[in-house]
Coordinates of C-alpha atoms and ligand atoms in Angstrom, one line a residue:
M1222 CA -7.2 -34.5 3.7
S1223 CA -6.7 -31.4 5.9
D1224 CA -4.0 -31.4 8.5
L1225 CA -5.8 -31.7 11.9
F1226 CA -2.7 -30.4 13.7
S1227 CA -2.2 -27.3 11.6
K1228 CA -3.6 -24.0 12.8
E1229 CA -3.0 -22.4 9.4
D1230 CA -6.1 -20.9 7.7
T1231 CA -6.3 -22.8 4.4
R1232 CA -9.3 -20.9 3.1
P1233 CA -8.7 -19.0 -0.2
K1234 CA -7.1 -15.6 0.2
T1235 CA -10.1 -13.9 -1.4
E1236 CA -12.4 -15.2 1.3
R1237 CA -10.0 -14.3 4.1
L1238 CA -9.4 -10.8 2.8
A1239 CA -13.2 -10.3 2.4
E1240 CA -13.8 -11.4 5.9
L1241 CA -11.1 -9.0 7.2
A1242 CA -12.5 -6.1 5.1
E1243 CA -15.9 -6.8 6.6
Q1244 CA -14.5 -6.6 10.1
A1245 CA -12.6 -3.3 9.3
K1246 CA -15.9 -1.6 8.4
S1247 CA -16.8 -1.3 12.1
C1248 CA -13.3 -0.3 13.3
S1249 CA -13.2 2.6 15.7
A1250 CA -9.6 2.2 16.9
C1251 CA -8.8 5.8 16.1
S1252 CA -10.7 9.1 15.8
L1253 CA -10.8 8.9 12.0
S1254 CA -13.7 6.6 12.4
R1255 CA -15.8 9.6 13.4
T1256 CA -15.3 11.5 10.1
R1257 CA -15.0 8.8 7.5
A1258 CA -17.8 8.0 5.0
N1259 CA -16.2 4.6 4.2
V1260 CA -13.4 2.4 5.3
V1261 CA -11.1 2.1 2.3
F1262 CA -9.7 -1.4 2.9
G1263 CA -7.9 -2.2 -0.4
M1264 CA -8.5 -3.8 -3.8
G1265 CA -6.9 -5.9 -6.4
N1266 CA -5.7 -9.4 -6.8
P1267 CA -5.3 -11.3 -3.4
E1268 CA -2.8 -13.7 -5.1
A1269 CA -0.7 -10.8 -6.4
P1270 CA 3.1 -11.1 -5.9
L1271 CA 3.3 -7.3 -5.8
V1272 CA 1.5 -5.1 -3.3
I1273 CA 1.5 -1.3 -3.6
I1274 CA 0.9 0.6 -0.4
G1275 CA 0.0 4.3 -0.3
E1276 CA -0.5 6.8 2.5
G1277 CA -4.3 7.0 3.0
P1278 CA -7.6 7.6 1.3
G1279 CA -8.5 11.1 0.0
Q1280 CA -12.0 12.5 -0.7
N1281 CA -12.7 10.4 -3.7
E1282 CA -11.6 7.2 -2.0
D1283 CA -13.6 8.1 1.1
S1284 CA -16.8 8.6 -0.9
T1285 CA -16.3 5.4 -3.0
G1286 CA -14.6 3.1 -0.5
L1287 CA -12.0 2.3 -3.1
P1288 CA -8.2 3.1 -3.0
F1289 CA -6.5 5.3 -5.6
V1290 CA -9.6 6.3 -7.6
G1291 CA -9.1 10.0 -7.8
R1292 CA -6.5 12.1 -9.8
S1293 CA -3.6 10.3 -8.1
G1294 CA -5.1 6.9 -8.9
L1295 CA -5.5 7.8 -12.6
F1296 CA -1.9 9.0 -12.6
L1297 CA -0.7 5.8 -10.9
D1298 CA -2.6 3.7 -13.5
E1299 CA -0.8 5.6 -16.3
C1300 CA 2.6 4.8 -14.7
L1301 CA 1.6 1.2 -14.1
K1302 CA 0.5 0.9 -17.7
A1303 CA 3.9 2.1 -18.9
C1304 CA 5.3 -1.1 -17.3
G1305 CA 2.5 -3.3 -18.6
I1306 CA 0.8 -3.6 -15.2
T1307 CA -2.9 -3.2 -14.5
R1308 CA -4.8 -3.3 -11.3
K1309 CA -5.5 -7.0 -12.0
H1310 CA -1.9 -7.8 -11.5
I1311 CA -1.5 -6.1 -8.1
Y1312 CA -3.1 -5.6 -4.7
I1313 CA -3.3 -2.0 -3.6
C1314 CA -4.0 -0.5 -0.2
N1315 CA -2.9 2.2 2.2
V1316 CA -1.2 2.6 5.5
I1317 CA -4.4 4.0 7.1
R1318 CA -7.9 2.9 6.0
C1319 CA -9.9 6.0 6.8
R1320 CA -9.5 9.5 5.4
A1321 CA -7.3 11.8 7.5
C1322 CA -8.5 15.4 7.0
A1323 CA -8.8 18.7 8.7
Y1324 CA -10.7 22.0 8.1
E1325 CA -8.6 24.6 6.3
A1326 CA -10.2 27.9 5.2
G1327 CA -13.6 26.4 5.9
R1328 CA -13.0 23.3 3.8
L1329 CA -12.1 19.7 4.6
Q1330 CA -8.6 19.1 3.3
N1331 CA -6.5 15.9 3.3
R1332 CA -3.7 15.8 5.8
P1333 CA -0.9 13.3 6.5
P1334 CA -1.8 10.6 9.1
T1335 CA -0.4 11.1 12.6
A1336 CA 1.9 8.5 14.1
D1337 CA -0.9 7.4 16.4
E1338 CA -3.3 6.9 13.5
V1339 CA -0.8 4.8 11.6
K1340 CA -0.1 2.7 14.7
A1341 CA -3.8 2.2 15.3
C1342 CA -4.3 1.0 11.7
Q1343 CA -1.2 -1.2 11.6
P1344 CA -3.0 -4.4 12.6
W1345 CA -5.2 -4.2 9.5
L1346 CA -2.2 -3.6 7.3
E1347 CA -0.3 -6.5 8.9
Q1348 CA -3.2 -8.9 8.6
T1349 CA -3.7 -8.0 5.0
L1350 CA 0.0 -8.7 4.2
Q1351 CA -0.1 -11.9 6.2
I1352 CA -2.9 -13.2 4.0
I1353 CA -1.4 -12.0 0.7
Q1354 CA 2.2 -12.8 1.5
P1355 CA 3.6 -10.7 -1.4
L1356 CA 7.1 -11.2 -2.8
V1357 CA 7.5 -7.5 -3.4
I1358 CA 6.1 -4.4 -1.8
L1359 CA 6.2 -1.0 -3.4
C1360 CA 5.7 1.8 -0.9
L1361 CA 4.4 5.1 -2.2
G1362 CA 5.5 8.0 0.0
S1363 CA 7.2 8.3 3.4
P1364 CA 4.4 7.1 5.7
S1365 CA 4.2 3.9 3.8
A1366 CA 8.0 3.4 3.7
N1367 CA 8.2 4.2 7.5
A1368 CA 5.6 1.5 8.2
I1369 CA 7.0 -1.2 5.9
I1370 CA 10.8 -0.6 5.5
H1371 CA 12.1 1.3 8.6
R1372 CA 10.9 4.1 10.8
N1373 CA 13.4 6.7 9.8
F1374 CA 13.0 6.3 6.1
R1375 CA 14.0 9.4 4.1
I1376 CA 12.3 9.3 0.7
T1377 CA 14.6 11.9 -0.8
Q1378 CA 17.7 9.8 0.0
E1379 CA 16.4 6.2 0.0
R1380 CA 13.9 6.1 -2.8
G1381 CA 14.6 3.4 -5.4
A1382 CA 16.8 1.3 -3.0
W1383 CA 15.9 -2.3 -2.1
Y1384 CA 15.3 -3.5 1.4
A1385 CA 14.2 -6.7 3.2
S1386 CA 11.0 -6.1 5.2
K1387 CA 9.3 -8.3 7.7
Y1388 CA 6.3 -8.1 5.4
A1389 CA 8.0 -9.2 2.2
P1390 CA 11.4 -10.4 1.1
H1391 CA 11.8 -7.3 -1.1
A1392 CA 10.6 -3.8 -0.5
I1393 CA 11.2 -0.5 -2.3
A1394 CA 9.8 3.0 -2.0
S1395 CA 9.0 5.7 -4.5
W1396 CA 7.3 9.0 -4.8
H1397 CA 3.6 9.2 -4.0
P1398 CA 1.6 10.1 -7.1
A1399 CA -0.1 13.0 -5.2
Y1400 CA 3.3 14.5 -4.5
I1401 CA 4.4 14.3 -8.2
L1402 CA 1.1 15.9 -9.3
R1403 CA 2.0 19.0 -7.2
L1404 CA 5.3 19.4 -9.1
E1405 CA 5.8 21.4 -12.3
G1406 CA 8.1 21.4 -15.3
A1407 CA 11.3 19.5 -15.1
A1408 CA 10.8 18.4 -11.5
Y1409 CA 7.5 16.8 -12.5
N1410 CA 9.1 14.9 -15.4
V1411 CA 12.0 13.7 -13.4
A1412 CA 9.8 12.4 -10.5
K1413 CA 7.3 10.7 -12.9
E1414 CA 10.2 9.0 -14.7
E1415 CA 11.6 7.8 -11.3
L1416 CA 8.2 6.4 -10.3
V1417 CA 7.9 4.5 -13.6
N1418 CA 11.5 3.2 -13.1
D1419 CA 10.7 2.1 -9.6
I1420 CA 7.5 0.3 -10.7
E1421 CA 9.5 -1.4 -13.5
A1422 CA 12.2 -2.4 -11.0
A1423 CA 9.5 -3.9 -8.8
R1424 CA 8.1 -5.9 -11.7
K1425 CA 11.5 -7.3 -12.5
R1426 CA 12.1 -8.1 -8.8
V1427 CA 8.9 -10.2 -8.8
I1428 CA 10.3 -12.3 -11.7
Q1429 CA 13.6 -12.7 -9.8
A1430 CA 11.9 -13.4 -6.5
R1431 CA 9.8 -16.2 -7.9
K1432 CA 13.0 -18.2 -8.5
E1433 CA 14.1 -17.8 -4.9
P1434 CA 13.3 -20.4 -2.2
P1435 CA 10.4 -19.3 0.1
N1436 CA 11.4 -17.2 3.1
S1437 CA 10.1 -18.8 6.3
T1438 CA 11.3 -15.9 8.5
L1439 CA 8.6 -13.4 7.4
F1440 CA 6.2 -12.4 10.2
Ligands
LIG1349 S1 -7.9 4.6 10.2 FE1 -7.6 2.4 10.6 S2 -7.5 2.2 12.9 FE2 -8.4 4.3 12.4 S3 -10.7 3.9 12.5 FE3 -10.0 3.6 10.3 S4 -9.6 1.4 10.1 FE4 -9.7 1.8 12.3

């Protein structure tokens, strides 16, 4: 019997996320709504204990409506696979849900989201995480770490360290795949190894967190 006095939404997470994604399709809370082809809401397992959050959609993501499907996505999949993880094990989304881009030399190029765009999109991210309630969040890149861990996060100094977040009991940040793909030689190898190590640390933290009592102070 359902609890008549509870306001908690007891519908399956899949259904609640699908409803939220449908609502986001018509979002015009920031100017990125004018240039997007698709809202890239997120994808993966709504029951996942691990959520990976990147920066924002690129051209491939904008045209398909799916996160991490371009070169960066393939690279991320390779790093996940090194830890025995596939997309079925995780939920993946971005800090902003529409492509941030600007004309450079006559072509539309990706650009980092502005603080106002991140703020405008924050409710979608928050509602997503409220539904999934992950045990562990892995942030990829500074904008994600700024939104999830703390506002002054410095990826070069704080990557690989564990934090409590209001969105999950455990949060860690690593390099964004697109950043690693711009590196060469030894720098590329080191950064790739660090990303794989951080993913593996997140996997192990999920196992540990499952043994902890639920944290009722989140959100
Ligand atoms: S980026 Fe986020 S806030 Fe801006 S229009 Fe897209 S969904 Fe809405």
